[in-house]
Coordinates of C-alpha atoms in Angstrom, one line a residue:
M28 CA 0.0 0.0 0.0
K29 CA 2.8 2.3 0.9
K30 CA 4.7 1.5 -2.3
N31 CA 1.6 2.3 -4.4
K32 CA 1.2 5.6 -2.6
E33 CA 4.9 6.5 -3.3
R34 CA 4.6 5.5 -7.0
K35 CA 1.5 7.7 -7.3
R36 CA 3.2 10.7 -5.7
Q37 CA 6.3 10.2 -7.9
G38 CA 4.0 10.0 -11.0
T39 CA 2.3 13.2 -10.0
D40 CA 5.7 14.9 -9.5
E41 CA 6.9 13.8 -13.0
Y42 CA 3.6 15.0 -14.5
L43 CA 4.0 18.4 -12.9
L44 CA 7.6 18.7 -14.1
K45 CA 6.4 17.8 -17.6
Y46 CA 3.8 20.5 -17.3
E47 CA 6.4 23.1 -16.5
L48 CA 8.7 21.9 -19.3
F49 CA 5.9 22.2 -21.8
K50 CA 5.2 25.8 -20.9
S51 CA 8.9 26.7 -20.9
N52 CA 9.6 25.1 -24.3
A53 CA 6.4 26.6 -25.8
F54 CA 7.5 30.1 -24.7
V55 CA 11.0 29.7 -26.1
L56 CA 9.8 28.3 -29.4
I57 CA 7.2 31.0 -30.0
N58 CA 9.6 33.8 -28.9
K59 CA 12.3 32.4 -31.2
M60 CA 9.9 32.2 -34.2
I61 CA 8.9 35.9 -33.6
Q62 CA 12.6 36.9 -33.6
L63 CA 13.3 34.9 -36.8
C64 CA 10.1 36.3 -38.4
N65 CA 11.4 39.9 -37.9
K66 CA 14.5 38.9 -40.0
T67 CA 12.8 36.6 -42.6
H68 CA 10.5 38.0 -45.2
G69 CA 7.3 36.1 -45.9
S70 CA 7.3 34.1 -42.7
Q71 CA 4.4 35.5 -40.6
H72 CA 2.2 32.5 -41.5
L73 CA 4.7 30.2 -39.7
V74 CA 4.5 32.1 -36.5
D75 CA 0.7 32.0 -36.7
E76 CA 0.8 28.2 -37.4
I77 CA 3.2 27.3 -34.6
C78 CA 1.1 29.3 -32.1
Y79 CA -2.0 27.4 -33.1
S80 CA -0.2 24.1 -33.1
I81 CA 1.3 24.7 -29.6
F82 CA -1.9 26.0 -28.2
F83 CA -3.7 22.8 -29.5
F84 CA -1.1 20.5 -27.8
G85 CA -1.6 22.5 -24.6
Q86 CA -5.4 21.7 -24.8
I87 CA -4.8 18.0 -25.0
F88 CA -1.8 18.0 -22.6
D89 CA -3.8 16.3 -19.9
P90 CA -5.7 13.2 -21.3
N91 CA -8.3 13.7 -18.5
G92 CA -8.9 17.3 -19.4
N93 CA -8.1 18.6 -15.9
L94 CA -4.8 20.3 -16.5
N95 CA -4.9 22.0 -19.9
I96 CA -2.4 24.7 -20.9
Y97 CA -3.7 28.0 -22.2
P98 CA -1.8 30.9 -23.8
K99 CA -1.9 32.8 -20.5
D100 CA -0.1 29.9 -18.8
I101 CA 2.7 30.0 -21.4
F102 CA 3.2 33.8 -21.4
G103 CA 2.5 34.5 -17.7
D104 CA 1.5 37.9 -16.5
D105 CA 3.1 39.8 -19.4
Q106 CA -0.2 41.3 -20.6
T107 CA 1.5 43.8 -22.9
F108 CA 3.3 41.0 -24.7
I109 CA 0.1 38.9 -25.0
E110 CA -1.9 41.8 -26.4
K111 CA 0.8 42.7 -28.9
L112 CA 1.1 39.1 -30.1
S113 CA -2.7 38.4 -30.1
S114 CA -3.3 41.6 -32.2
K115 CA -0.9 40.3 -34.8
Y116 CA -1.9 36.7 -34.7
N117 CA -5.4 36.9 -33.5
K118 CA -6.9 33.6 -34.7
P119 CA -4.9 31.2 -32.4
F120 CA -5.7 33.4 -29.4
E121 CA -9.4 33.6 -30.3
Y122 CA -9.7 29.8 -30.4
F123 CA -7.7 29.2 -27.2
H124 CA -8.0 32.3 -25.0
S125 CA -10.1 30.6 -22.3
Q126 CA -11.8 27.4 -21.2
T127 CA -14.5 27.3 -23.8
S128 CA -16.3 24.3 -25.2
T129 CA -16.4 25.7 -28.8
E130 CA -15.4 23.4 -31.6
R131 CA -12.0 24.1 -33.2
P132 CA -10.0 23.0 -36.2
L133 CA -7.0 20.7 -36.0
P134 CA -3.4 21.7 -36.8
R135 CA -2.0 20.1 -40.0
R136 CA 1.4 19.3 -38.4
S137 CA 3.4 19.4 -35.3
P138 CA 5.1 22.6 -34.0
F139 CA 8.7 21.9 -34.8
S140 CA 7.9 21.4 -38.4
C141 CA 7.1 25.1 -38.5
V142 CA 10.5 25.9 -36.9
L143 CA 12.2 23.8 -39.7
D144 CA 10.4 25.7 -42.4
M145 CA 11.5 29.0 -40.8
F146 CA 15.2 28.0 -41.0
V147 CA 14.8 26.7 -44.6
L148 CA 13.1 30.0 -45.6
Q149 CA 15.8 32.1 -43.8
N150 CA 18.9 30.2 -45.1
G151 CA 17.6 28.8 -48.5
P152 CA 17.1 25.1 -49.1
E153 CA 20.6 24.4 -50.4
D154 CA 22.3 25.6 -47.2
E155 CA 21.9 22.2 -45.5
I156 CA 24.8 22.8 -43.1
Q157 CA 23.4 26.0 -41.7
I158 CA 19.8 24.7 -41.5
R159 CA 20.9 21.7 -39.4
K160 CA 23.2 23.8 -37.3
S161 CA 20.4 26.2 -36.5
L162 CA 18.2 23.4 -35.4
E163 CA 21.0 21.8 -33.4
D164 CA 21.7 25.1 -31.6
L165 CA 18.0 25.6 -30.7
V166 CA 17.5 22.1 -29.5
N167 CA 20.7 22.3 -27.3
E168 CA 19.4 25.6 -25.9
L169 CA 16.2 23.9 -25.0
K170 CA 17.9 20.9 -23.5
D171 CA 20.1 23.1 -21.2
M172 CA 17.0 25.0 -20.1
N173 CA 15.1 21.8 -19.4
L174 CA 18.0 20.5 -17.3
N175 CA 18.1 23.7 -15.3
L176 CA 14.4 23.6 -14.8
E177 CA 14.6 20.0 -13.8
K178 CA 17.3 20.8 -11.3
K179 CA 15.3 23.5 -9.8
F180 CA 12.3 21.2 -9.5
L181 CA 14.5 18.6 -7.7
D182 CA 15.9 21.2 -5.4
F183 CA 12.4 22.2 -4.6
K184 CA 11.6 18.6 -3.7
K185 CA 14.7 18.2 -1.4
G186 CA 12.4 17.5 1.5
E187 CA 11.5 14.2 -0.1
P188 CA 14.8 12.3 -0.5
E189 CA 13.2 9.0 -1.6
E190 CA 11.7 10.7 -4.7
N191 CA 15.0 12.6 -5.3
K192 CA 17.0 9.4 -5.1
Q193 CA 14.8 7.7 -7.7
C194 CA 15.0 10.6 -10.1
L195 CA 18.7 11.1 -9.8
E196 CA 19.7 7.4 -9.9
F197 CA 18.3 7.0 -13.4
K198 CA 21.3 8.5 -15.1
K199 CA 23.6 6.6 -12.6
D200 CA 22.1 3.3 -13.7
L201 CA 22.6 4.1 -17.4
D202 CA 26.3 5.1 -16.7
K203 CA 26.8 1.9 -14.7
K204 CA 25.3 -0.2 -17.5
K205 CA 27.6 1.5 -20.1
Q206 CA 30.6 0.8 -17.8
D207 CA 29.6 -2.9 -17.5
L208 CA 29.2 -3.2 -21.2
D209 CA 32.7 -1.7 -21.8
E210 CA 34.2 -4.2 -19.3
K211 CA 32.4 -7.1 -21.1
K212 CA 33.8 -5.8 -24.4
K213 CA 37.2 -5.7 -22.9
D214 CA 36.9 -9.3 -21.7
L215 CA 35.7 -10.4 -25.1
D216 CA 38.7 -8.8 -26.8
E217 CA 41.0 -10.7 -24.4
K218 CA 39.3 -13.9 -25.3
N219 CA 39.5 -13.2 -29.0
K220 CA 43.2 -12.6 -28.5
D221 CA 43.6 -15.9 -26.6
L222 CA 41.6 -17.7 -29.3
D223 CA 44.0 -16.3 -32.0
E224 CA 46.9 -17.6 -30.0
K225 CA 45.2 -21.0 -29.7
K226 CA 44.7 -21.1 -33.4
Q227 CA 48.4 -20.5 -34.0
D228 CA 49.2 -23.3 -31.5
M229 CA 46.9 -25.6 -33.4
E230 CA 48.6 -24.8 -36.7
V231 CA 52.0 -25.6 -35.1
T232 CA 50.9 -28.8 -33.6
K233 CA 48.8 -29.8 -36.6
N234 CA 50.4 -33.3 -36.9
K235 CA 49.6 -34.3 -33.3
L236 CA 46.9 -36.9 -32.7
D237 CA 44.8 -34.5 -30.7
V238 CA 44.5 -31.8 -33.4
K239 CA 41.0 -32.9 -34.3
N240 CA 39.8 -32.4 -30.7
E241 CA 41.6 -29.0 -30.5
N242 CA 39.9 -27.9 -33.7
L243 CA 36.5 -28.9 -32.4
N244 CA 37.1 -27.2 -29.1
F245 CA 38.2 -24.1 -30.9
E246 CA 35.1 -24.0 -33.1
K247 CA 32.9 -24.4 -30.0
E248 CA 34.7 -21.5 -28.3
C249 CA 34.3 -19.4 -31.4
L250 CA 30.6 -20.1 -31.5
D251 CA 30.3 -19.3 -27.8
L252 CA 32.2 -16.1 -28.4
E253 CA 30.0 -15.2 -31.3
K254 CA 26.9 -15.7 -29.2
K255 CA 28.4 -13.5 -26.5
N256 CA 29.2 -10.8 -29.1
L257 CA 25.7 -10.9 -30.4
R258 CA 24.3 -10.5 -26.9
L259 CA 26.6 -7.7 -26.2
E260 CA 25.7 -5.9 -29.4
K261 CA 22.0 -6.3 -28.6
E262 CA 22.6 -4.7 -25.1
I263 CA 24.5 -1.8 -26.7
W264 CA 21.6 -1.2 -29.2
K265 CA 19.1 -1.4 -26.4
K266 CA 21.1 1.3 -24.6
K267 CA 21.2 3.5 -27.8
D268 CA 17.4 3.1 -28.2
L269 CA 16.9 4.1 -24.6
D270 CA 19.0 7.2 -25.2
L271 CA 16.9 8.1 -28.2
R272 CA 13.7 7.7 -26.3
R273 CA 15.1 9.9 -23.5
E274 CA 15.8 12.6 -26.2
K275 CA 12.1 12.3 -27.3
K276 CA 10.9 13.5 -23.9
L277 CA 11.8 17.1 -24.8
E278 CA 8.3 18.6 -25.1
L279 CA 7.4 20.0 -28.5
V280 CA 10.9 19.2 -29.9
S281 CA 11.8 16.8 -32.8
T282 CA 14.9 14.6 -32.5
V283 CA 15.5 13.7 -36.2
I284 CA 15.8 15.7 -39.4
C285 CA 15.7 14.2 -42.9
V286 CA 17.1 15.5 -46.2
S287 CA 16.0 14.4 -49.6
K288 CA 16.8 15.3 -53.2
Y289 CA 16.0 14.2 -56.7
K290 CA 18.6 14.8 -59.4
N291 CA 18.8 18.6 -59.9
S292 CA 15.9 19.5 -57.6
E293 CA 16.4 21.6 -54.6
K294 CA 16.9 19.9 -51.2
H295 CA 13.8 19.2 -49.2
Y296 CA 13.5 18.6 -45.4
G297 CA 11.4 17.1 -42.8
V298 CA 11.5 16.5 -39.0
S299 CA 10.1 13.7 -36.8
M300 CA 6.8 14.4 -35.0
S301 CA 7.4 16.7 -32.0
T302 CA 4.8 14.9 -30.0
T303 CA 5.4 13.2 -26.7
S304 CA 2.2 11.1 -26.3
L305 CA 0.7 8.3 -28.4
N306 CA -2.7 10.1 -28.8
A307 CA -1.1 13.4 -29.8
G308 CA 1.0 11.7 -32.4
R309 CA -2.0 9.7 -33.7
I310 CA -4.1 12.9 -34.0
V311 CA -1.5 14.9 -35.9
I312 CA -0.5 12.0 -38.3
A313 CA -4.2 11.6 -39.2
A314 CA -4.5 15.4 -39.7
S315 CA -1.4 15.4 -42.0
C316 CA -2.9 12.6 -44.1
L317 CA -6.5 13.9 -44.3
S318 CA -5.9 17.7 -44.6
G319 CA -3.7 17.4 -47.7
Y320 CA -0.6 18.7 -45.9
W321 CA 1.1 15.4 -46.9
N322 CA 1.6 14.5 -50.5
K323 CA -0.9 11.9 -51.7
Y324 CA 1.7 9.1 -52.0
V325 CA 2.9 9.6 -48.4
A326 CA -0.6 10.0 -47.0
D327 CA -1.7 6.8 -48.7
A328 CA 1.3 4.9 -47.4
V329 CA 0.8 6.0 -43.8
M330 CA -3.0 5.4 -43.9
T331 CA -2.2 1.8 -44.9
Y332 CA -0.7 1.2 -41.4
Y333 CA -2.9 3.7 -39.5
P334 CA -4.6 1.7 -36.7
E335 CA -8.2 0.4 -37.1
Q336 CA -10.9 1.2 -34.6
N337 CA -10.9 -2.3 -33.1
Q338 CA -7.1 -2.5 -32.9
K339 CA -5.8 -2.7 -29.3
K340 CA -3.3 -0.2 -28.0
N341 CA -0.4 -2.6 -27.6
E342 CA -1.3 -4.8 -30.6
K343 CA 1.4 -5.1 -33.3
K344 CA 1.0 -2.6 -36.1
K345 CA -0.4 -4.2 -39.2
K346 CA -1.3 -3.3 -42.8
K347 CA -4.9 -2.9 -43.8
D348 CA -6.2 -6.0 -45.6
Y349 CA -8.4 -4.0 -48.0
F350 CA -6.0 -1.1 -48.9
D351 CA -2.3 -0.9 -49.7
G352 CA -1.0 2.6 -50.6
T353 CA 2.6 1.9 -49.8
F354 CA 5.2 2.6 -52.5
K355 CA 8.9 2.0 -53.4
L356 CA 11.0 5.1 -53.6
P357 CA 13.0 5.3 -56.9
E358 CA 16.8 4.9 -56.5
S359 CA 17.3 8.3 -58.2
I360 CA 16.0 9.9 -55.0
S361 CA 18.4 10.3 -52.1
C362 CA 16.9 10.3 -48.6
K363 CA 19.0 10.6 -45.4
A364 CA 18.0 11.2 -41.8
Y365 CA 20.2 12.6 -39.0
H366 CA 20.0 13.0 -35.3
I367 CA 19.7 16.7 -34.8
T368 CA 22.1 17.1 -31.9
K369 CA 24.3 14.0 -32.3
R370 CA 24.7 14.7 -36.0
T371 CA 24.9 11.0 -36.7
E372 CA 23.1 9.5 -39.7
M373 CA 20.0 7.5 -38.7
N374 CA 19.4 4.4 -40.7
P375 CA 15.8 3.8 -41.8
C376 CA 13.7 1.7 -39.5
I377 CA 11.5 -1.2 -40.5
S378 CA 8.5 1.2 -40.6
C379 CA 10.1 3.3 -43.3
R380 CA 10.9 0.2 -45.2
N381 CA 7.3 -0.9 -45.1
L382 CA 5.9 2.5 -46.1
F383 CA 8.4 3.8 -48.6
G384 CA 10.6 0.8 -49.6
L385 CA 13.7 2.3 -47.8
K386 CA 16.4 -0.2 -47.1
E387 CA 16.7 -0.6 -43.3
W388 CA 19.9 -1.5 -41.6
E389 CA 20.3 -5.1 -40.3
N390 CA 20.6 -3.9 -36.7
N391 CA 17.5 -1.8 -37.0
L392 CA 15.0 -4.6 -37.6
K393 CA 12.3 -3.1 -35.3
E394 CA 9.3 -1.0 -35.4
W395 CA 9.5 2.1 -33.2
E396 CA 7.0 2.4 -30.4
N397 CA 5.5 5.5 -32.2
N398 CA 2.8 5.5 -34.8
Y399 CA 3.6 4.9 -38.5
G400 CA 4.3 8.4 -40.0
N401 CA 6.2 9.6 -36.9
C402 CA 9.6 9.5 -38.7
A403 CA 11.2 12.5 -40.3
E404 CA 11.2 10.6 -43.6
A405 CA 7.4 11.0 -44.0
E406 CA 7.4 14.8 -44.0
C407 CA 10.6 15.0 -46.0
L408 CA 9.5 12.8 -48.8
S409 CA 6.1 14.5 -48.9
N410 CA 7.8 17.8 -49.5
L411 CA 10.0 16.4 -52.2
L412 CA 7.2 14.6 -54.0
L413 CA 5.0 17.7 -53.9
D414 CA 7.8 19.5 -55.8
V415 CA 8.8 16.8 -58.4
S416 CA 5.4 15.0 -58.8
L417 CA 5.3 15.9 -62.5
E418 CA 8.8 14.4 -63.1
I419 CA 8.6 11.2 -61.2
K420 CA 6.0 8.7 -60.1
P421 CA 6.9 6.3 -57.3
E422 CA 6.2 2.6 -57.8
Q423 CA 2.9 2.3 -55.8
H424 CA 0.7 -0.7 -55.2
T425 CA -2.6 -0.6 -57.2
Y426 CA -5.9 -0.1 -55.4
N427 CA -9.4 1.1 -56.4
P428 CA -10.7 4.6 -55.3
E429 CA -13.4 3.0 -53.2
D430 CA -10.9 1.2 -51.0
R431 CA -9.0 4.4 -50.6
E432 CA -12.1 6.2 -49.5
N433 CA -12.8 3.4 -47.0
A434 CA -9.3 3.8 -45.6
R435 CA -9.7 7.6 -45.3
A436 CA -13.1 7.0 -43.5
S437 CA -11.4 4.5 -41.2
V438 CA -8.6 7.0 -40.3
E439 CA -11.2 9.8 -39.7
T440 CA -13.3 7.5 -37.4
V441 CA -10.2 6.7 -35.3
L442 CA -9.2 10.3 -35.3
K443 CA -12.7 11.4 -34.0
N444 CA -12.6 8.8 -31.2
T445 CA -9.1 9.8 -30.2
L446 CA -10.2 13.4 -30.0
K447 CA -13.1 12.3 -27.7
T448 CA -10.5 10.5 -25.5
V449 CA -8.5 13.8 -25.0
H450 CA -11.7 15.9 -24.6
F451 CA -11.2 18.0 -27.7
K452 CA -14.2 19.2 -29.8
W453 CA -13.4 19.3 -33.5
N454 CA -15.3 21.3 -36.1
G455 CA -14.2 18.9 -38.9
E456 CA -11.8 21.4 -40.4
Y457 CA -8.0 21.9 -40.4
Y458 CA -6.4 25.2 -39.3
P459 CA -5.4 27.5 -42.3
P460 CA -2.5 29.7 -41.2
Q461 CA -2.9 33.4 -41.8
T462 CA -1.6 34.6 -45.1
Q463 CA 1.4 36.9 -45.2
R464 CA 0.5 40.5 -44.7
P465 CA 2.0 43.2 -46.9

């Protein structure tokens, strides 16, 4: 009973911290977009759109509808700032200024996608290095702020050492596991060295009567070593996956950027969904498919794996048996994804293979816990195909229009039910950003 009570309190503390991190990141992102807008011609619509998208996520922050986040929670008591911003971008504030039960449209995409478009517009699509650096600098700034906020939160909770200990020991456990893995690797290297020496000894004593037994023993040791190496490699990849999932806990922030290009076309970009809950991701992915934000090829592919109404939450993701809109990307198109802050290239996962025919790496034979369409490749390829649709047609499975309409209807049904779950009233439309003012 006592343990359950402690778990409940710890869960509440983590939830309150997440609440503060959301507000902090929301303020930084909107303020950054305003600053960039002042230096980037034709970008007002991006500020308008990110405001609406962030305000929407604030509304569905609490699945129970008890702790929603409103613009006044993000901007605090700075009434002058709020009035100035709301006079310029009035629509988002009109929809979310108070606890009303009015029906509202859905955003077409997640907030960080607007940030990406701002940097592309500011630097030009061919300056990939600067675009990626700008995103990296912003994410690192947010990470530092989040760490400071988390430290303040822990300092505030100093009167409760048990909770503090659990929070602080998470990183210690990861570091210890890494140290253990390094030691295992060192031991395996030593064994490899011993095995090499044994192999040399066997070659020298090849004519002895026991050479056959030596060889058999050597083979057995090699097999055992290979199994240990595979287990070690699996543990290392588990650690890497855990690191990536920890990165994804940054509220409203993407972790991966994707860059694609077709022959002489300009470069196109996309980021992973900057959502931190399953329902939020499911909502925005459906909106991207149904609103026309995503190119038809990408939307069809994602709808193919979008969950059906009767599909259980933890059930393995599966393709629709009545509709297949997946396609194979032509080899003439390059498509590469990178971790925003680590700068390392991210090999396609099995989800991207299933959707777009991308070749996944042999050590990445897994489906991410997120929804199909969460990866940066979806938005990136959509932007590319929207640009070169007249020049190239991906190799897509055939289907009849009626099956596609049934798939769209299925996606919309799940979308509506998910919106009911998070207590959001939808007017059936998608938010159109304000057009650029002269």
